[in-house]
Structure formats: structure tokens, C-alpha cells
Amino acid sequence: MQPSSGSRPRDAWATNAGFLLAAVGSAVGLGNMWRFSYIATQGGGAAFVGIYLLLVAVIGVPVMTSEFIVGRMTQRSPIGALRSLGGPRWVPLGWLFVAGGFGIISYYSVIAGWTMRYAVTALGPGIPADTGVFFGEVATGADALLWHVLFMGITVFIVYGGIKKGIERASLILMPLLFLLLVGLAVWAFTLPESRAAYGAYLDPNLGQVFHRRILTDAAGQAFFSLSLGMGAMMTYASYIQTKHDLAREAVIVSACDFGVAFVAGLVVFPIVFTFGLRDLVGESSVGALFISLPTGFASMGAAGKLVGGGFFLMLFFAALTSSISLLEVVVAAFVDRGWARHRAALVFGLVAALTGVPSAFNTDFLGAVDAIVGNFLLIVGGLLICVFVGYRILPQADGELARGLDSPILRRLWAVLVRYVVPALLLALLFFMLEPTWEAVKTLFTAWM
Ligand code: TRP
């Protein structure tokens, strides 16, 4: 077993609400704000939303419950948790999580840096009318690097503070602000002239489009990324729980909040796109749409656009921040459990994360490729292995841990069946369909450097 951090007691959440908000904060991120609604329009509106919800219920909730169980049961970071429950053979999975954490944070922080830059520009001098040119200046090069490093600095500052005084406190402040901004923006978007038509386009059920392989795999990948699964982030957060709450219920709450935010974000984005005639600008790239199309709309609104645009990108920044702290915490927790001081771990690995982001700050193709490989493929691999671990290696203990809060044997049985059979089968199919795009991304990763 790992040496625990000497005589220092392990940090923990002060309240259950703090844990829930932090977990929702991890889940709600850049993935919710644009990608969800973007895929929804490609994939048949309300019919897509239905399928997505189904995937969240069938795949997301059981996997999140499993991560919660392992974390709370062991009170350790994923590496220590897997070692104590599964023996040394399972330790590499913990390292895969740590590597995945670095992988995601490396490019996630670059995009988060853009959102900061946009928020500051919108509230200050105003975003220039030619948003395409502006994005070109902001997205790569020394500027991108600077804001990426700044964002990492803020992330480190919060993680440095620990669970109670850092992550929990930040979540208690940032998440309510995020909800307020989101609701305010949704109400404002409702008043836009084209909002009815936009809701129609967003939500018109089109069953014909949903059952395309591409849409289904996109939806499943999106659900996984959006719920922060497959990388030990939820496991790590749950390792700081000391109450007997029903973990399945908490997984439902977190998933529902995550879905709710994604859904409402669509109600913000679509009316803007429709009202300002940006439909043609929303090209193939979802990132381009977010950072080029929407600001065009804001810019055409004059003074009001400053406020709305500033609020919008501030909201994205808060969403990104509460997600990136969970990514860094996975890495930091692993080393705190091995006896490192938290301060040192936060600083050292924050610096490492900032360095691993350098290629993404200089090349958006590279950024996209890392997202496809780590943000999609690797997470599914991680999720599959978590299911195998929980469903086949430690099922009786895991069931016992779940039973501390969930009395119903029927629901626990349902969870076990999902984790043992249904989810692994679905994830295997998904991995198979992802092989080709992932291979393409691997090639891009190398050519981006040539
Ligand atoms: N869920 C976040 C989003 O939607 C991203 C994220 C944070 C994440 N932590 C994670 C994704 C852990 C996978 C694993 O933007």
C-alpha cells in the first residue's frame, strides 16, 4: 500500500453540497457549452436529445456510480485505489488516468485561455468586427501561450488550496455564478426576434438523422467527455467523501445537471446564430463556430453586445476552470497519496501541464488531434477498464459500498448488470467505430509537426 501523507490527515469535502457542486463543476465545461448543441443540430434535434439522454442514463450514470464507489470505498487517489483493491496488475490503469489528465488539460487549458482572452476583450475594448482575423491572432502563437499559462496559473492556485479551501470554495462561488449567467443569457436569447425559429431548428425531432453511426458514436463520446468519465476524475473527487449518501443518486444528480446545462446552452446559442444570420458561418468546426460566429453576433449589437458577449465568455471561462481543476487534481492527488506536499505537487504538475500544452498553443491541428485521441478514444478505453474492474474484479465489495446508501436490491442488481454486460458491450462497439478517426488523428499528430 502507498504511504499516506505522513501524519497529515487526508483532506475531505466540508459538505455534501460542496462535493456535488464540485462534481457538477467538473462535468459542466467547454463540452457542454457548444459541442452538445452543435451535434444536436447535425443529428436530428429533439430526437438526438432523446438518444443522448438515453446514453447518459444507460452508460453515464452506471459508470459514474462505479467511479464514485471505488473512490469513496478506498479514500485514495485512483492509483492507490486500484492497487489496494486490485493488486499491482491494476496500477497501470491508474497511470493511464494520470496520463489522460495531462493529455486533456494540455489542450483544454489552451481553449480556456481563448475564453479568458475573449471575455477580457469583450468587456474591455470590444471584440473587433472581423472575428475571423481576431480568432486567428488569438488562437495560436505567443498570445495563445500566454493566456494558456495564465489559465494554468489560476487552476494551480485553486488546486494548491486543497479540497475544502481550494476546490470546494471555488465551486461554491463559481457554479452559482455560472448558473446565473446561463439563465440570464437564456432569457435574453428568448427575446431575440428569431428565437422561435431557432428553437424549432434546435429541437425539431428528425428521427431519420439520429440513427447514423456517426451521430450515435458522437453522442456517446460526447456524453463520456461531458460527464468527466473514464479518467479517474470522478473517482478522485469521490475519494474525499466521508458520508454514507446514496452514490447512485448523486450520479443521477450530477448527470442531470450536466445535461441541463448543455441543453440550456443550446437555447442560448441557437437564437444568436439565427437572429444574426450566422447560419452559414457555422462551418464544419465547432470551435470556429463558438469563437468566430457568435462574437460576430455580439459585435453587431454594439454596446449591449459588450455585456452579453462578455457574460457569455465569462461563463465559458468559469465552466472551463471548474473542469480543469478536476483534471489537475487527478494528477496532484496521485502524488499527494505518495507523500508529496500538496503545494509542491500542484506547482510541479501545473508547470508540467503548462509545458505539455505548448504544442497545442502553436498548432490547432495538433490540439484537435490530441482531443480526438485522449478526449475521445482514451476515455472510452478508461471507462471500459473501470467497468471490467468493478464488474468482474471487485463486484461484491463494490455492491457492499453502494449498499451503504442504496437499500434497493433491485436497483443495485440493475447497476451490476449494466456495468458487467451492457456498458462494456456498448463501449466495445464504440471503440471499434472510433478506430478509424483515432488513427487519422494519430497521423495528424505527427504531420502537424513536420
Ligand atoms: N467534462 C468537462 C467538459 O465537458 C471536461 C472534463 C473535465 C473531463 N474533467 C474531465 C473530461 C475528466 C474527461 C475526464 O468540458
Short mmCIF file of C-alpha atoms and ligand atoms in Angstrom, two decimals:
data_model
loop_
_atom_site.label_atom_id
_atom_site.label_comp_id
_atom_site.label_asym_id
_atom_site.label_seq_id
_atom_site.Cartn_x
_atom_site.Cartn_y
_atom_site.Cartn_z
CA MET A 1 0.00 0.00 0.00
CA GLN A 2 1.07 3.55 -0.64
CA PRO A 3 2.41 5.52 2.26
CA SER A 4 -0.26 8.04 3.10
CA SER A 5 0.81 11.61 3.56
CA GLY A 6 2.57 11.06 6.87
CA SER A 7 0.71 12.24 9.91
CA ARG A 8 -1.31 14.76 7.92
CA PRO A 9 -4.96 13.72 7.79
CA ARG A 10 -6.37 13.40 4.29
CA ASP A 11 -8.33 16.40 3.05
CA ALA A 12 -12.11 15.98 2.58
CA TRP A 13 -15.23 17.89 1.50
CA ALA A 14 -16.73 20.04 4.21
CA THR A 15 -20.28 19.46 2.98
CA ASN A 16 -22.06 17.11 0.63
CA ALA A 17 -23.33 20.10 -1.35
CA GLY A 18 -19.70 21.10 -1.82
CA PHE A 19 -18.89 17.71 -3.28
CA LEU A 20 -21.92 17.82 -5.58
CA LEU A 21 -21.15 21.30 -6.86
CA ALA A 22 -17.53 20.36 -7.46
CA ALA A 23 -18.57 17.23 -9.36
CA VAL A 24 -21.08 19.21 -11.41
CA GLY A 25 -18.33 21.77 -11.95
CA SER A 26 -16.06 19.08 -13.33
CA ALA A 27 -18.76 17.81 -15.65
CA VAL A 28 -20.04 21.17 -16.85
CA GLY A 29 -17.34 22.52 -19.10
CA LEU A 30 -16.45 23.60 -22.58
CA GLY A 31 -18.01 20.37 -23.84
CA ASN A 32 -21.47 21.44 -22.69
CA MET A 33 -21.45 24.94 -23.97
CA TRP A 34 -21.19 24.38 -27.61
CA ARG A 35 -20.43 20.86 -28.72
CA PHE A 36 -23.66 19.43 -27.43
CA SER A 37 -25.97 21.73 -29.34
CA TYR A 38 -23.70 21.61 -32.36
CA ILE A 39 -24.02 17.84 -32.58
CA ALA A 40 -27.75 18.11 -31.83
CA THR A 41 -28.41 20.14 -34.97
CA GLN A 42 -26.39 17.76 -37.08
CA GLY A 43 -28.13 14.81 -35.56
CA GLY A 44 -31.83 15.44 -35.65
CA GLY A 45 -32.76 17.91 -32.93
CA ALA A 46 -35.07 16.60 -30.26
CA ALA A 47 -34.59 13.03 -31.44
CA PHE A 48 -30.89 13.45 -30.79
CA VAL A 49 -31.56 14.94 -27.38
CA GLY A 50 -33.63 11.86 -26.55
CA ILE A 51 -30.91 9.46 -27.64
CA TYR A 52 -28.32 11.45 -25.75
CA LEU A 53 -30.37 11.28 -22.56
CA LEU A 54 -30.76 7.55 -23.00
CA LEU A 55 -26.98 7.16 -23.37
CA VAL A 56 -26.40 9.28 -20.27
CA ALA A 57 -28.78 7.05 -18.32
CA VAL A 58 -27.55 3.71 -19.63
CA ILE A 59 -23.80 4.40 -19.86
CA GLY A 60 -23.08 7.60 -17.95
CA VAL A 61 -24.86 7.01 -14.66
CA PRO A 62 -23.61 3.43 -14.08
CA VAL A 63 -20.00 4.34 -14.93
CA MET A 64 -20.11 7.44 -12.75
CA THR A 65 -21.60 5.39 -9.92
CA SER A 66 -18.73 2.92 -10.32
CA GLU A 67 -16.12 5.67 -10.15
CA PHE A 68 -17.81 7.11 -7.07
CA ILE A 69 -17.85 3.69 -5.40
CA VAL A 70 -14.15 2.99 -5.93
CA GLY A 71 -13.19 6.46 -4.75
CA ARG A 72 -15.25 6.57 -1.59
CA MET A 73 -14.53 2.95 -0.67
CA THR A 74 -10.75 3.38 -0.74
CA GLN A 75 -10.36 7.05 0.22
CA ARG A 76 -7.38 7.09 -2.11
CA SER A 77 -6.35 8.54 -5.42
CA PRO A 78 -7.04 6.20 -8.36
CA ILE A 79 -3.57 4.66 -8.37
CA GLY A 80 -3.70 3.81 -4.68
CA ALA A 81 -7.33 2.73 -5.00
CA LEU A 82 -6.64 0.30 -7.83
CA ARG A 83 -3.58 -1.06 -6.06
CA SER A 84 -5.33 -1.66 -2.77
CA LEU A 85 -8.38 -3.31 -4.36
CA GLY A 86 -6.96 -4.99 -7.41
CA GLY A 87 -3.27 -5.51 -6.69
CA PRO A 88 -0.28 -4.35 -8.71
CA ARG A 89 -1.73 -5.58 -12.00
CA TRP A 90 -4.27 -2.77 -11.94
CA VAL A 91 -1.83 0.02 -11.16
CA PRO A 92 -1.11 0.80 -14.85
CA LEU A 93 -4.77 1.80 -15.25
CA GLY A 94 -4.19 4.44 -12.58
CA TRP A 95 -1.22 5.74 -14.53
CA LEU A 96 -3.33 5.80 -17.66
CA PHE A 97 -5.68 8.12 -15.79
CA VAL A 98 -2.81 10.39 -14.81
CA ALA A 99 -1.53 10.46 -18.38
CA GLY A 100 -5.05 11.17 -19.61
CA GLY A 101 -5.34 14.03 -17.16
CA PHE A 102 -2.22 15.64 -18.58
CA GLY A 103 -3.39 14.93 -22.09
CA ILE A 104 -6.75 16.62 -21.69
CA ILE A 105 -5.61 19.55 -19.59
CA SER A 106 -2.83 20.31 -22.07
CA TYR A 107 -5.22 21.42 -24.82
CA TYR A 108 -8.26 22.18 -22.67
CA SER A 109 -6.30 24.93 -20.99
CA VAL A 110 -5.36 26.44 -24.36
CA ILE A 111 -9.04 26.75 -25.30
CA ALA A 112 -9.84 28.05 -21.83
CA GLY A 113 -7.17 30.68 -22.41
CA TRP A 114 -9.04 31.80 -25.53
CA THR A 115 -12.24 32.17 -23.49
CA MET A 116 -10.42 34.37 -20.97
CA ARG A 117 -8.95 36.45 -23.71
CA TYR A 118 -12.38 36.85 -25.33
CA ALA A 119 -14.06 37.75 -22.04
CA VAL A 120 -11.46 40.40 -21.26
CA THR A 121 -11.59 41.81 -24.79
CA ALA A 122 -15.38 41.84 -24.91
CA LEU A 123 -15.70 43.64 -21.59
CA GLY A 124 -12.81 45.99 -22.36
CA PRO A 125 -12.10 47.36 -25.83
CA GLY A 126 -14.69 45.14 -27.50
CA ILE A 127 -14.14 42.24 -29.88
CA PRO A 128 -13.15 43.52 -33.35
CA ALA A 129 -15.79 43.20 -36.05
CA ASP A 130 -13.64 40.86 -38.09
CA THR A 131 -13.82 37.99 -35.65
CA GLY A 132 -12.16 35.56 -38.02
CA VAL A 133 -8.98 37.62 -38.07
CA PHE A 134 -9.17 38.15 -34.33
CA PHE A 135 -9.53 34.43 -33.70
CA GLY A 136 -6.54 33.81 -35.94
CA GLU A 137 -4.44 36.12 -33.78
CA VAL A 138 -5.72 34.75 -30.51
CA ALA A 139 -5.80 31.03 -31.23
CA THR A 140 -2.15 30.26 -31.90
CA GLY A 141 1.28 31.57 -31.15
CA ALA A 142 2.71 33.58 -28.31
CA ASP A 143 -0.70 35.09 -27.42
CA ALA A 144 -2.32 31.70 -27.07
CA LEU A 145 0.63 30.51 -25.00
CA LEU A 146 0.43 33.46 -22.66
CA TRP A 147 -3.28 33.03 -21.89
CA HIS A 148 -2.88 29.28 -21.60
CA VAL A 149 -0.16 29.77 -19.00
CA LEU A 150 -2.30 32.35 -17.19
CA PHE A 151 -5.22 29.94 -17.08
CA MET A 152 -2.99 27.14 -15.78
CA GLY A 153 -1.77 29.53 -13.11
CA ILE A 154 -5.32 30.12 -11.87
CA THR A 155 -6.02 26.39 -11.96
CA VAL A 156 -2.88 25.71 -9.91
CA PHE A 157 -3.83 28.41 -7.43
CA ILE A 158 -7.16 26.68 -6.68
CA VAL A 159 -5.79 23.15 -6.52
CA TYR A 160 -2.96 24.42 -4.33
CA GLY A 161 -5.58 25.44 -1.76
CA GLY A 162 -6.69 21.84 -1.28
CA ILE A 163 -10.13 20.24 -1.30
CA LYS A 164 -12.02 22.31 1.28
CA LYS A 165 -10.23 25.61 0.93
CA GLY A 166 -9.47 25.41 -2.76
CA ILE A 167 -11.74 23.28 -4.93
CA GLU A 168 -14.85 23.31 -2.74
CA ARG A 169 -14.68 27.02 -2.07
CA ALA A 170 -14.10 27.84 -5.75
CA SER A 171 -17.02 25.62 -6.79
CA LEU A 172 -19.33 27.23 -4.24
CA ILE A 173 -18.59 30.62 -5.78
CA LEU A 174 -18.18 29.84 -9.47
CA MET A 175 -21.01 27.39 -10.04
CA PRO A 176 -23.84 29.66 -8.83
CA LEU A 177 -22.35 32.48 -10.91
CA LEU A 178 -22.28 30.18 -13.91
CA PHE A 179 -25.93 29.19 -13.42
CA LEU A 180 -26.95 32.84 -13.09
CA LEU A 181 -25.12 33.82 -16.26
CA LEU A 182 -26.61 30.88 -18.12
CA VAL A 183 -30.18 31.64 -17.09
CA GLY A 184 -29.72 35.35 -17.77
CA LEU A 185 -28.37 34.64 -21.24
CA ALA A 186 -31.17 32.17 -21.98
CA VAL A 187 -33.79 34.76 -21.01
CA TRP A 188 -32.09 37.38 -23.16
CA ALA A 189 -31.88 34.94 -26.09
CA PHE A 190 -35.60 34.26 -25.74
CA THR A 191 -36.30 37.92 -26.50
CA LEU A 192 -34.39 37.82 -29.79
CA PRO A 193 -36.57 38.12 -32.91
CA GLU A 194 -35.61 34.77 -34.40
CA SER A 195 -35.74 32.76 -31.21
CA ARG A 196 -38.85 30.71 -32.15
CA ALA A 197 -37.36 29.63 -35.46
CA ALA A 198 -34.10 28.81 -33.69
CA TYR A 199 -35.78 26.62 -31.08
CA GLY A 200 -37.52 24.86 -33.92
CA ALA A 201 -34.29 24.13 -35.73
CA TYR A 202 -32.63 23.01 -32.49
CA LEU A 203 -35.41 20.78 -31.33
CA ASP A 204 -37.44 19.60 -34.32
CA PRO A 205 -37.37 15.86 -33.97
CA ASN A 206 -35.90 14.29 -37.03
CA LEU A 207 -35.74 10.56 -36.46
CA GLY A 208 -34.17 9.96 -39.84
CA GLN A 209 -30.93 11.64 -38.86
CA VAL A 210 -30.39 10.12 -35.45
CA PHE A 211 -29.66 6.58 -36.38
CA HIS A 212 -26.49 7.25 -38.21
CA ARG A 213 -23.42 5.55 -36.84
CA ARG A 214 -21.57 8.84 -36.80
CA ILE A 215 -24.24 10.56 -34.73
CA LEU A 216 -24.55 7.70 -32.27
CA THR A 217 -20.80 7.48 -31.70
CA ASP A 218 -20.54 11.24 -31.43
CA ALA A 219 -23.31 11.26 -28.87
CA ALA A 220 -21.75 8.54 -26.78
CA GLY A 221 -18.30 10.12 -26.92
CA GLN A 222 -19.78 13.48 -26.03
CA ALA A 223 -21.67 12.00 -23.07
CA PHE A 224 -18.48 10.45 -21.74
CA PHE A 225 -16.39 13.58 -22.10
CA SER A 226 -19.09 15.84 -20.77
CA LEU A 227 -19.61 13.71 -17.67
CA SER A 228 -15.84 13.66 -16.96
CA LEU A 229 -15.76 9.86 -17.05
CA GLY A 230 -13.08 7.34 -17.86
CA MET A 231 -10.16 9.22 -16.42
CA GLY A 232 -10.50 8.91 -12.65
CA ALA A 233 -11.68 12.48 -12.12
CA MET A 234 -14.98 11.47 -10.52
CA MET A 235 -13.15 8.69 -8.67
CA THR A 236 -10.72 11.20 -7.22
CA TYR A 237 -13.44 13.60 -6.15
CA ALA A 238 -15.40 10.76 -4.54
CA SER A 239 -12.34 9.74 -2.54
CA TYR A 240 -12.86 12.88 -0.45
CA ILE A 241 -16.43 11.90 0.55
CA GLN A 242 -16.93 10.82 4.12
CA THR A 243 -20.72 10.46 4.23
CA LYS A 244 -22.96 7.48 3.51
CA HIS A 245 -25.07 9.18 0.84
CA ASP A 246 -26.57 7.15 -1.98
CA LEU A 247 -23.88 7.25 -4.66
CA ALA A 248 -26.21 6.21 -7.49
CA ARG A 249 -28.48 9.09 -6.61
CA GLU A 250 -25.55 11.51 -6.63
CA ALA A 251 -24.52 10.21 -10.04
CA VAL A 252 -28.06 10.87 -11.30
CA ILE A 253 -27.99 14.40 -9.88
CA VAL A 254 -24.61 15.24 -11.41
CA SER A 255 -25.60 13.77 -14.78
CA ALA A 256 -28.91 15.59 -14.80
CA CYS A 257 -27.27 18.94 -14.03
CA ASP A 258 -24.69 18.34 -16.73
CA PHE A 259 -27.39 17.56 -19.26
CA GLY A 260 -29.48 20.51 -18.14
CA VAL A 261 -26.64 22.97 -18.68
CA ALA A 262 -25.85 21.55 -22.12
CA PHE A 263 -29.49 21.75 -23.10
CA VAL A 264 -29.95 25.32 -21.90
CA ALA A 265 -26.69 26.38 -23.56
CA GLY A 266 -28.33 25.34 -26.82
CA LEU A 267 -31.23 27.64 -26.02
CA VAL A 268 -28.69 30.46 -25.79
CA VAL A 269 -26.57 29.63 -28.81
CA PHE A 270 -29.26 28.95 -31.41
CA PRO A 271 -31.25 32.16 -31.17
CA ILE A 272 -28.00 34.11 -31.55
CA VAL A 273 -26.99 32.13 -34.60
CA PHE A 274 -30.41 32.57 -36.19
CA THR A 275 -31.04 36.17 -35.31
CA PHE A 276 -27.73 37.44 -36.60
CA GLY A 277 -27.80 35.40 -39.77
CA LEU A 278 -24.78 33.35 -38.84
CA ARG A 279 -26.04 30.03 -40.10
CA ASP A 280 -23.58 29.93 -42.95
CA LEU A 281 -20.71 30.88 -40.70
CA VAL A 282 -21.28 27.86 -38.52
CA GLY A 283 -18.94 25.74 -40.54
CA GLU A 284 -17.53 22.30 -40.00
CA SER A 285 -15.56 23.18 -36.93
CA SER A 286 -17.44 23.55 -33.69
CA VAL A 287 -14.63 25.56 -32.12
CA GLY A 288 -14.61 28.00 -35.01
CA ALA A 289 -18.35 28.46 -34.63
CA LEU A 290 -18.02 29.28 -30.97
CA PHE A 291 -15.15 31.73 -31.33
CA ILE A 292 -15.91 33.19 -34.74
CA SER A 293 -19.66 33.07 -35.42
CA LEU A 294 -21.05 34.01 -32.03
CA PRO A 295 -18.74 37.01 -31.49
CA THR A 296 -19.84 38.28 -34.90
CA GLY A 297 -23.34 38.41 -33.50
CA PHE A 298 -22.19 40.13 -30.33
CA ALA A 299 -20.17 42.66 -32.30
CA SER A 300 -23.18 43.63 -34.41
CA MET A 301 -25.11 44.53 -31.25
CA GLY A 302 -23.00 47.47 -30.21
CA ALA A 303 -22.91 48.32 -26.51
CA ALA A 304 -25.31 45.56 -25.47
CA GLY A 305 -23.07 43.11 -27.29
CA LYS A 306 -20.22 44.02 -24.99
CA LEU A 307 -22.19 42.96 -21.97
CA VAL A 308 -23.76 39.87 -23.49
CA GLY A 309 -20.54 38.77 -25.16
CA GLY A 310 -18.54 39.44 -22.01
CA GLY A 311 -21.05 37.49 -19.94
CA PHE A 312 -21.03 34.63 -22.40
CA PHE A 313 -17.27 34.18 -22.44
CA LEU A 314 -17.06 34.71 -18.70
CA MET A 315 -19.49 31.83 -18.33
CA LEU A 316 -17.31 29.68 -20.57
CA PHE A 317 -14.29 30.63 -18.50
CA PHE A 318 -15.98 29.61 -15.23
CA ALA A 319 -17.12 26.36 -16.80
CA ALA A 320 -13.61 25.61 -18.04
CA LEU A 321 -11.99 26.48 -14.72
CA THR A 322 -14.10 24.17 -12.57
CA SER A 323 -13.34 21.40 -15.07
CA SER A 324 -9.62 21.95 -15.31
CA ILE A 325 -9.19 21.86 -11.55
CA SER A 326 -10.65 18.35 -11.56
CA LEU A 327 -8.19 17.33 -14.25
CA LEU A 328 -5.19 18.68 -12.35
CA GLU A 329 -6.49 17.20 -9.09
CA VAL A 330 -6.29 13.67 -10.54
CA VAL A 331 -2.57 14.14 -11.07
CA VAL A 332 -1.94 16.01 -7.83
CA ALA A 333 -3.89 13.50 -5.72
CA ALA A 334 -1.78 10.66 -7.07
CA PHE A 335 1.37 12.30 -5.76
CA VAL A 336 -0.11 13.61 -2.51
CA ASP A 337 -1.03 9.99 -1.74
CA ARG A 338 2.60 9.06 -2.30
CA GLY A 339 3.68 11.51 0.35
CA TRP A 340 4.23 14.71 -1.64
CA ALA A 341 3.16 18.00 -0.12
CA ARG A 342 0.09 19.29 -1.97
CA HIS A 343 1.68 22.67 -2.61
CA ARG A 344 4.65 21.12 -4.26
CA ALA A 345 2.57 18.69 -6.33
CA ALA A 346 0.26 21.46 -7.55
CA LEU A 347 3.14 23.69 -8.60
CA VAL A 348 5.24 20.98 -10.21
CA PHE A 349 2.44 19.36 -12.17
CA GLY A 350 0.83 22.62 -13.07
CA LEU A 351 4.13 23.55 -14.66
CA VAL A 352 4.35 20.21 -16.43
CA ALA A 353 0.78 20.63 -17.70
CA ALA A 354 1.59 24.12 -18.94
CA LEU A 355 4.58 22.72 -20.85
CA THR A 356 2.63 19.84 -22.39
CA GLY A 357 0.17 22.42 -23.72
CA VAL A 358 2.81 24.28 -25.72
CA PRO A 359 2.33 22.33 -28.99
CA SER A 360 -1.44 22.85 -28.83
CA ALA A 361 -0.95 26.57 -28.28
CA PHE A 362 1.03 26.76 -31.51
CA ASN A 363 -0.99 24.46 -33.70
CA THR A 364 -4.76 23.96 -33.69
CA ASP A 365 -4.49 20.78 -35.78
CA PHE A 366 -2.33 19.33 -33.08
CA LEU A 367 -4.88 20.46 -30.50
CA GLY A 368 -7.72 18.79 -32.37
CA ALA A 369 -5.76 15.58 -32.76
CA VAL A 370 -4.96 15.34 -29.04
CA ASP A 371 -8.65 15.91 -28.33
CA ALA A 372 -9.64 13.08 -30.66
CA ILE A 373 -7.08 10.67 -29.20
CA VAL A 374 -7.22 11.47 -25.50
CA GLY A 375 -10.56 13.26 -25.17
CA ASN A 376 -12.44 10.61 -27.10
CA PHE A 377 -10.64 7.32 -27.55
CA LEU A 378 -8.63 7.06 -24.35
CA LEU A 379 -11.59 8.00 -22.16
CA ILE A 380 -13.64 5.16 -23.60
CA VAL A 381 -10.75 2.76 -23.02
CA GLY A 382 -10.54 4.00 -19.44
CA GLY A 383 -14.29 3.65 -18.95
CA LEU A 384 -14.29 0.12 -20.31
CA LEU A 385 -11.48 -0.91 -17.97
CA ILE A 386 -13.26 0.66 -14.98
CA CYS A 387 -16.32 -1.44 -15.81
CA VAL A 388 -14.24 -4.59 -16.11
CA PHE A 389 -12.52 -3.82 -12.83
CA VAL A 390 -15.69 -3.07 -10.89
CA GLY A 391 -17.91 -5.63 -12.61
CA TYR A 392 -15.54 -8.60 -12.62
CA ARG A 393 -12.80 -7.98 -10.08
CA ILE A 394 -14.46 -6.36 -7.07
CA LEU A 395 -18.21 -6.68 -7.63
CA PRO A 396 -19.19 -7.97 -4.15
CA GLN A 397 -17.21 -5.25 -2.35
CA ALA A 398 -18.46 -2.59 -4.75
CA ASP A 399 -22.03 -3.73 -4.21
CA GLY A 400 -21.48 -3.55 -0.47
CA GLU A 401 -20.19 0.00 -0.76
CA LEU A 402 -23.16 1.01 -2.91
CA ALA A 403 -25.48 -0.60 -0.35
CA ARG A 404 -24.28 1.82 2.33
CA GLY A 405 -26.55 4.39 0.73
CA LEU A 406 -28.78 2.46 -1.65
CA ASP A 407 -31.07 -0.08 0.02
CA SER A 408 -32.95 -1.32 -3.02
CA PRO A 409 -31.50 -4.71 -4.12
CA ILE A 410 -33.30 -4.35 -7.44
CA LEU A 411 -31.57 -1.09 -8.32
CA ARG A 412 -28.21 -2.48 -7.23
CA ARG A 413 -28.81 -5.54 -9.38
CA LEU A 414 -29.68 -3.28 -12.31
CA TRP A 415 -26.47 -1.34 -11.80
CA ALA A 416 -24.44 -4.57 -11.69
CA VAL A 417 -26.00 -5.87 -14.91
CA LEU A 418 -25.31 -2.59 -16.68
CA VAL A 419 -21.71 -2.47 -15.51
CA ARG A 420 -20.98 -6.12 -16.30
CA TYR A 421 -22.72 -6.58 -19.62
CA VAL A 422 -24.50 -3.65 -21.17
CA VAL A 423 -21.95 -0.86 -20.80
CA PRO A 424 -18.88 -2.94 -21.78
CA ALA A 425 -20.67 -4.18 -24.90
CA LEU A 426 -21.66 -0.67 -25.92
CA LEU A 427 -18.21 0.75 -25.20
CA LEU A 428 -16.52 -2.03 -27.17
CA ALA A 429 -18.69 -1.26 -30.17
CA LEU A 430 -17.91 2.39 -29.75
CA LEU A 431 -14.17 1.75 -29.63
CA PHE A 432 -14.41 -0.23 -32.79
CA PHE A 433 -16.10 2.64 -34.63
CA MET A 434 -13.58 5.08 -33.21
CA LEU A 435 -10.56 3.18 -34.51
CA GLU A 436 -10.50 4.89 -37.88
CA PRO A 437 -10.95 8.52 -36.77
CA THR A 438 -8.45 7.91 -33.97
CA TRP A 439 -5.90 6.56 -36.41
CA GLU A 440 -6.44 9.63 -38.59
CA ALA A 441 -5.81 11.79 -35.54
CA VAL A 442 -2.59 9.95 -34.75
CA LYS A 443 -1.38 10.69 -38.26
CA THR A 444 -2.38 14.35 -37.92
CA LEU A 445 -0.45 14.49 -34.67
CA PHE A 446 2.72 13.59 -36.50
CA THR A 447 2.17 15.57 -39.68
CA ALA A 448 1.32 18.65 -37.63
CA TRP A 449 4.94 18.63 -36.57
CA MET A 450 6.56 18.14 -39.96
N1 TRP B 1 -16.43 17.45 -18.54
C1 TRP B 1 -15.65 18.56 -18.96
C2 TRP B 1 -16.34 19.25 -20.16
O1 TRP B 1 -17.41 18.89 -20.54
C3 TRP B 1 -14.24 18.18 -19.31
C4 TRP B 1 -13.58 17.35 -18.26
C5 TRP B 1 -13.23 17.69 -17.03
C6 TRP B 1 -13.24 16.00 -18.36
N2 TRP B 1 -12.67 16.64 -16.35
C7 TRP B 1 -12.68 15.60 -17.13
C8 TRP B 1 -13.39 15.09 -19.36
C9 TRP B 1 -12.27 14.29 -16.92
C10 TRP B 1 -12.98 13.80 -19.15
C11 TRP B 1 -12.43 13.39 -17.94
O2 TRP B 1 -15.81 20.16 -20.72
#
